[in-house]
Short mmCIF file of C-alpha atoms and ligand atoms in Angstrom, two decimals:
data_model
loop_
_atom_site.label_atom_id
_atom_site.label_comp_id
_atom_site.label_asym_id
_atom_site.label_seq_id
_atom_site.Cartn_x
_atom_site.Cartn_y
_atom_site.Cartn_z
CA MET A 987 15.77 -9.85 -1.78
CA SER A 988 13.85 -9.67 1.49
CA ASP A 989 12.64 -6.22 2.59
CA PHE A 990 14.20 -4.70 -0.47
CA LEU A 991 12.52 -2.01 -2.54
CA GLU A 992 14.21 -1.10 -5.78
CA PHE A 993 13.25 1.44 -8.41
CA THR A 994 15.02 1.71 -11.70
CA ARG A 995 14.74 4.60 -14.17
CA VAL A 996 11.15 5.24 -13.12
CA VAL A 997 9.13 7.43 -15.47
CA CYS A 998 5.64 8.54 -14.50
CA GLY A 999 3.20 11.42 -14.55
CA TYR A 1000 -0.39 12.32 -15.25
CA GLY A 1001 -1.97 11.82 -18.66
CA ASP A 1002 0.38 13.27 -21.27
CA THR A 1003 2.48 15.09 -18.68
CA THR A 1004 5.63 13.33 -17.58
CA VAL A 1005 6.67 14.41 -14.08
CA VAL A 1006 9.28 11.90 -12.92
CA ARG A 1007 11.88 11.28 -15.59
CA GLY A 1008 14.10 8.30 -14.96
CA VAL A 1009 14.75 8.16 -11.21
CA SER A 1010 16.53 5.18 -9.62
CA GLY A 1011 17.29 4.05 -6.09
CA ALA A 1012 17.05 1.21 -3.61
CA VAL A 1013 16.19 0.77 0.06
CA GLY A 1014 17.10 -2.30 2.08
CA ARG A 1015 16.07 -3.67 5.46
CA GLY A 1016 16.42 -1.22 8.34
CA ARG A 1017 17.33 1.63 6.01
CA VAL A 1018 15.75 5.04 5.56
CA LEU A 1019 15.75 7.01 2.33
CA ALA A 1020 14.69 10.66 2.42
CA VAL A 1021 13.44 12.25 -0.81
CA LEU A 1022 13.98 16.00 -0.88
CA GLY A 1023 13.34 18.83 -3.32
CA ARG A 1024 11.46 22.06 -3.88
CA ASN A 1025 7.69 22.29 -4.29
CA GLY A 1026 6.39 20.70 -7.45
CA VAL A 1027 9.55 18.79 -8.46
CA GLY A 1028 7.81 15.41 -8.36
CA LYS A 1029 8.46 14.04 -4.84
CA SER A 1030 4.88 12.99 -4.18
CA THR A 1031 4.53 11.68 -7.72
CA LEU A 1032 7.60 9.47 -7.24
CA LEU A 1033 6.26 8.18 -3.91
CA LYS A 1034 2.90 7.35 -5.51
CA ALA A 1035 4.78 5.36 -8.14
CA LEU A 1036 6.85 3.55 -5.50
CA SER A 1037 3.73 2.64 -3.54
CA GLY A 1038 2.09 1.38 -6.70
CA VAL A 1039 -0.90 3.76 -6.62
CA LEU A 1040 0.30 5.54 -9.76
CA PRO A 1041 1.12 3.45 -12.82
CA ILE A 1042 4.60 3.97 -14.23
CA SER A 1043 5.20 4.52 -17.93
CA GLY A 1044 8.85 3.51 -17.85
CA GLY A 1045 11.36 1.69 -15.66
CA ALA A 1046 10.50 -0.69 -12.86
CA VAL A 1047 9.57 -0.79 -9.19
CA THR A 1048 10.10 -4.03 -7.32
CA TRP A 1049 9.48 -5.05 -3.72
CA GLU A 1050 11.33 -8.18 -2.71
CA GLY A 1051 11.98 -8.85 -6.35
CA ARG A 1052 8.35 -8.61 -7.34
CA ARG A 1053 6.81 -5.89 -9.50
CA LEU A 1054 4.18 -3.91 -7.65
CA GLY A 1055 2.07 -2.75 -10.56
CA GLY A 1056 -1.27 -4.49 -10.63
CA ILE A 1057 -1.19 -5.65 -7.03
CA PRO A 1058 -4.30 -4.23 -5.34
CA LEU A 1059 -3.71 -1.70 -2.57
CA HIS A 1060 -5.11 -3.77 0.27
CA ARG A 1061 -2.81 -6.63 -0.71
CA ARG A 1062 0.27 -4.39 -0.46
CA LEU A 1063 -0.14 -4.04 3.28
CA ASP A 1064 -0.22 -7.83 3.53
CA LEU A 1065 3.04 -7.79 1.59
CA GLY A 1066 4.56 -5.49 4.20
CA LEU A 1067 4.18 -2.12 2.48
CA ALA A 1068 2.42 0.92 3.95
CA TYR A 1069 1.88 4.22 2.15
CA THR A 1070 0.63 7.49 3.59
CA PRO A 1071 -0.08 10.26 1.09
CA GLN A 1072 0.76 13.91 1.73
CA GLU A 1073 -2.80 15.14 2.01
CA ASN A 1074 -3.63 12.32 4.29
CA VAL A 1075 -6.98 11.41 5.16
CA VAL A 1076 -7.86 11.59 8.73
CA PHE A 1077 -11.57 11.07 8.95
CA GLY A 1078 -12.80 14.28 10.49
CA GLU A 1079 -16.13 12.96 11.67
CA LEU A 1080 -14.51 10.03 13.47
CA SER A 1081 -12.79 10.22 16.84
CA VAL A 1082 -9.02 10.13 17.15
CA ALA A 1083 -9.34 6.56 18.48
CA ASP A 1084 -11.50 5.43 15.55
CA ASN A 1085 -8.95 6.91 13.16
CA LEU A 1086 -6.13 5.05 14.88
CA TRP A 1087 -7.87 1.68 14.82
CA LEU A 1088 -9.65 2.05 11.52
CA HIS A 1089 -7.57 -0.41 9.50
CA LEU A 1090 -6.83 -2.75 12.36
CA LYS A 1091 -8.57 -5.86 13.47
CA ASP A 1092 -7.79 -5.39 17.16
CA ARG A 1093 -8.30 -2.49 19.57
CA ASN A 1094 -5.19 -3.40 21.46
CA GLU A 1095 -3.63 -0.25 22.93
CA THR A 1096 -0.19 -1.84 23.22
CA ARG A 1097 0.16 -1.30 19.47
CA TYR A 1098 0.35 2.43 20.15
CA GLY A 1099 1.94 2.23 23.60
CA ARG A 1100 5.31 3.67 22.64
CA LEU A 1101 3.77 6.25 20.28
CA PHE A 1102 1.32 7.38 22.98
CA THR A 1103 4.24 7.91 25.34
CA MET A 1104 6.08 9.92 22.71
CA PHE A 1105 3.00 11.92 21.67
CA PRO A 1106 0.86 12.29 24.81
CA LEU A 1107 -1.47 14.55 22.88
CA LEU A 1108 -2.92 11.48 21.18
CA PRO A 1109 -4.09 9.48 24.22
CA ARG A 1110 -5.43 12.72 25.72
CA ARG A 1111 -7.59 13.33 22.66
CA LEU A 1112 -8.82 9.81 21.91
CA THR A 1113 -12.50 10.67 22.13
CA GLN A 1114 -12.18 14.01 20.33
CA ARG A 1115 -13.37 14.38 16.74
CA ALA A 1116 -10.29 14.20 14.49
CA GLY A 1117 -11.69 17.08 12.43
CA SER A 1118 -11.28 19.39 15.42
CA LEU A 1119 -7.49 18.84 15.53
CA SER A 1120 -5.13 21.43 14.04
CA GLY A 1121 -3.41 20.66 10.73
CA GLY A 1122 -0.17 19.71 12.51
CA GLU A 1123 -2.04 17.52 14.99
CA ARG A 1124 -3.79 15.73 12.14
CA LYS A 1125 -0.38 15.09 10.58
CA LEU A 1126 0.75 13.64 13.88
CA LEU A 1127 -2.33 11.43 14.02
CA SER A 1128 -1.75 10.08 10.54
CA PHE A 1129 1.94 9.56 11.35
CA ALA A 1130 1.00 7.53 14.44
CA ARG A 1131 -1.58 5.57 12.50
CA THR A 1132 0.98 4.76 9.81
CA LEU A 1133 3.60 3.64 12.31
CA GLY A 1134 0.94 1.63 14.13
CA LEU A 1135 0.67 -0.56 11.05
CA ARG A 1136 4.23 -1.76 11.75
CA ALA A 1137 4.90 -2.35 8.09
CA ARG A 1138 8.28 -3.63 7.03
CA MET A 1139 8.47 -0.78 4.50
CA THR A 1140 6.69 2.52 5.12
CA LEU A 1141 6.36 5.22 2.47
CA ILE A 1142 5.34 8.52 4.02
CA ASP A 1143 4.85 11.88 2.34
CA GLU A 1144 5.87 15.03 4.27
CA PRO A 1145 4.99 13.81 7.77
CA THR A 1146 6.34 16.94 9.50
CA GLU A 1147 4.38 19.58 7.54
CA GLY A 1148 2.88 21.99 10.11
CA VAL A 1149 3.99 19.89 13.10
CA GLN A 1150 5.51 21.54 16.20
CA PRO A 1151 9.33 21.32 16.42
CA GLU A 1152 9.23 19.26 19.61
CA ASN A 1153 6.99 16.66 17.98
CA ILE A 1154 9.12 16.68 14.81
CA GLU A 1155 12.08 15.61 16.95
CA ARG A 1156 10.00 12.80 18.44
CA MET A 1157 8.85 11.71 14.98
CA ALA A 1158 12.51 11.35 14.02
CA GLU A 1159 13.10 9.35 17.17
CA ALA A 1160 10.12 7.10 16.42
CA ILE A 1161 11.46 6.37 12.93
CA ARG A 1162 14.95 5.69 14.27
CA GLU A 1163 13.54 3.25 16.83
CA ARG A 1164 11.65 1.36 14.16
CA ARG A 1165 14.69 1.35 11.92
CA ALA A 1166 16.71 -0.19 14.75
CA ASP A 1167 14.12 -3.00 14.75
CA GLY A 1168 14.69 -3.56 11.02
CA ALA A 1169 11.83 -1.48 9.57
CA SER A 1170 12.55 0.52 6.41
CA PHE A 1171 11.21 3.90 5.34
CA ILE A 1172 11.03 6.19 2.36
CA VAL A 1173 10.21 9.66 3.66
CA VAL A 1174 9.44 12.62 1.44
CA GLU A 1175 10.47 15.80 3.20
CA GLN A 1176 11.10 19.50 2.79
CA ASN A 1177 12.63 19.69 6.26
CA LEU A 1178 16.34 19.02 5.70
CA GLU A 1179 17.04 18.85 9.43
CA PHE A 1180 14.48 16.06 9.86
CA ALA A 1181 15.68 14.26 6.74
CA ARG A 1182 19.27 14.30 7.98
CA ALA A 1183 18.13 13.12 11.42
CA VAL A 1184 16.46 9.97 10.09
CA ALA A 1185 17.95 9.06 6.73
CA ASP A 1186 20.76 6.76 5.71
CA GLN A 1187 20.45 7.99 2.16
CA LEU A 1188 19.23 11.18 0.52
CA LEU A 1189 17.67 11.53 -2.90
CA VAL A 1190 17.24 15.10 -4.10
CA LEU A 1191 14.92 15.73 -7.00
CA ASP A 1192 14.71 18.71 -9.31
CA HIS A 1193 12.29 18.89 -12.21
CA GLY A 1194 11.66 15.17 -12.04
CA VAL A 1195 15.26 14.02 -12.12
CA ALA A 1196 17.68 13.03 -9.36
CA VAL A 1197 20.26 15.75 -8.85
CA LEU A 1198 21.82 14.11 -5.78
CA TYR A 1199 21.65 10.57 -4.49
CA GLY A 1200 23.89 9.10 -1.86
CA ASP A 1201 24.90 8.40 1.69
CA ALA A 1202 23.32 10.98 4.03
CA ARG A 1203 26.56 11.33 6.00
CA ALA A 1204 28.55 12.05 2.87
CA LEU A 1205 26.17 14.75 1.62
CA THR A 1206 26.64 18.00 3.50
CA ARG A 1207 24.06 20.67 4.12
CA GLU A 1208 25.98 22.76 1.56
CA ASP A 1209 25.58 20.02 -1.05
CA VAL A 1210 21.82 19.79 -0.55
CA GLU A 1211 20.62 23.30 0.27
CA PRO A 1212 21.15 24.86 -3.17
CA HIS A 1213 18.62 22.36 -4.52
CA LEU A 1214 16.03 23.31 -1.91
CA ALA A 1215 16.30 27.11 -1.98
CA ILE A 1216 13.70 28.86 -4.10
N1 LIG B 2706 -3.17 14.45 -9.87
C1 LIG B 2706 -2.45 15.25 -10.67
N2 LIG B 2706 -2.82 15.51 -11.95
C2 LIG B 2706 -2.08 16.30 -12.75
N3 LIG B 2706 -0.91 16.86 -12.38
C3 LIG B 2706 -0.47 16.65 -11.12
C4 LIG B 2706 -1.22 15.83 -10.21
N4 LIG B 2706 -0.55 15.78 -9.04
C5 LIG B 2706 0.56 16.53 -9.22
N5 LIG B 2706 0.61 17.05 -10.47
C6 LIG B 2706 1.69 17.89 -11.02
O1 LIG B 2706 2.90 17.16 -11.00
C7 LIG B 2706 4.00 18.00 -10.63
C8 LIG B 2706 4.73 17.42 -9.45
O2 LIG B 2706 3.84 17.39 -8.36
P1 LIG B 2706 4.20 16.64 -7.01
O3 LIG B 2706 2.98 16.68 -6.18
O4 LIG B 2706 4.81 15.33 -7.30
O5 LIG B 2706 5.33 17.61 -6.42
P2 LIG B 2706 6.00 17.64 -4.98
O6 LIG B 2706 7.48 17.65 -5.20
O7 LIG B 2706 5.44 16.58 -4.13
O8 LIG B 2706 5.56 19.09 -4.44
P3 LIG B 2706 5.20 19.58 -2.95
O9 LIG B 2706 6.52 19.79 -2.27
O10 LIG B 2706 4.48 20.87 -3.18
O11 LIG B 2706 4.36 18.55 -2.30
C9 LIG B 2706 3.40 19.38 -10.39
O12 LIG B 2706 3.58 20.15 -11.55
C10 LIG B 2706 1.94 19.10 -10.13
O13 LIG B 2706 1.14 20.18 -10.54
MG1 LIG B 2707 4.34 16.60 -2.45
#
C-alpha cells in the first residue's frame, strides 16, 4: 500500500453539474500517469478530486489505503502528496527566490541544485519580481517549486503550457530523474509528446469518462490523437 494512489469510479463536479463520471486508475511507487484530453473534458476537475481539494460525490480516492477526503490540505504534504493547480499561483509581488522557498522551512539552495542546473533561468532571476516573468517562465517557476517539495506523489496540472520547447524537454528529464528515485507523478497534459516522454501509463478523458487507459508503450500516437483533435 505504500506510495500507492488509487481512484475508483470517481464522480465529481461543481454544484449540480457532474463533470467527471466514474473514472478509475492507480499509480504506484516510481510510476507516472499522464491524463490527457481536449479542453474542458474534466482533466483539472479529476486532478482536484485526486488531490482532495474537490469533494467527490461518488467512488473513492485513497492514498496508501487511506481516504483523502476531509484531510486538510497542509496535512497532505506531510503525508507525501503535492498538488499544483493549472492556474498556479506564483506570487507576483514576491521575488523568484521568495516564491521558491515560500513553503519551506530552510533556505538551503541544495534543494534546487539540480533544478537550477537544468533551468539556469531560475538562479539568474532569483531577485527578480515573479510577476515580471513571462507566462511560460512562471510555469517553470511553479514546476521547480513543486519538484522542490520532493513529495512522494506529485499531482501537477499542465506544467508545460506556454513553456519553451527546450525547457519542456528538461521538465520531462526532471520528472524522469525523480521517478528513477521512486517518486510518483500524475501529470495532466495536452502535450502528447511530453506525456509520452514521461508517462508509464496514459489516461485519456472525453466528456468526463475514460476513453483510453493503459500502458503508455502499448498506446500508439494513432490510438491517442483522435481523442485530442478538436
Ligand atoms: N470552478 C468551477 N465551477 C463550475 N464549473 C467548472 C469549474 N471549473 C471547471 N468547470 C467546468 O467543468 C468542466 C471541465 O473543466 P476542467 O477544468 O476540468 O477541464 P480541463 O479538461 O482541465 O480543460 P482545460 O484543458 O481547458 O484545462 C468545464 O465545462 C468547466 O467549465
Ligand atoms: Mg485543465
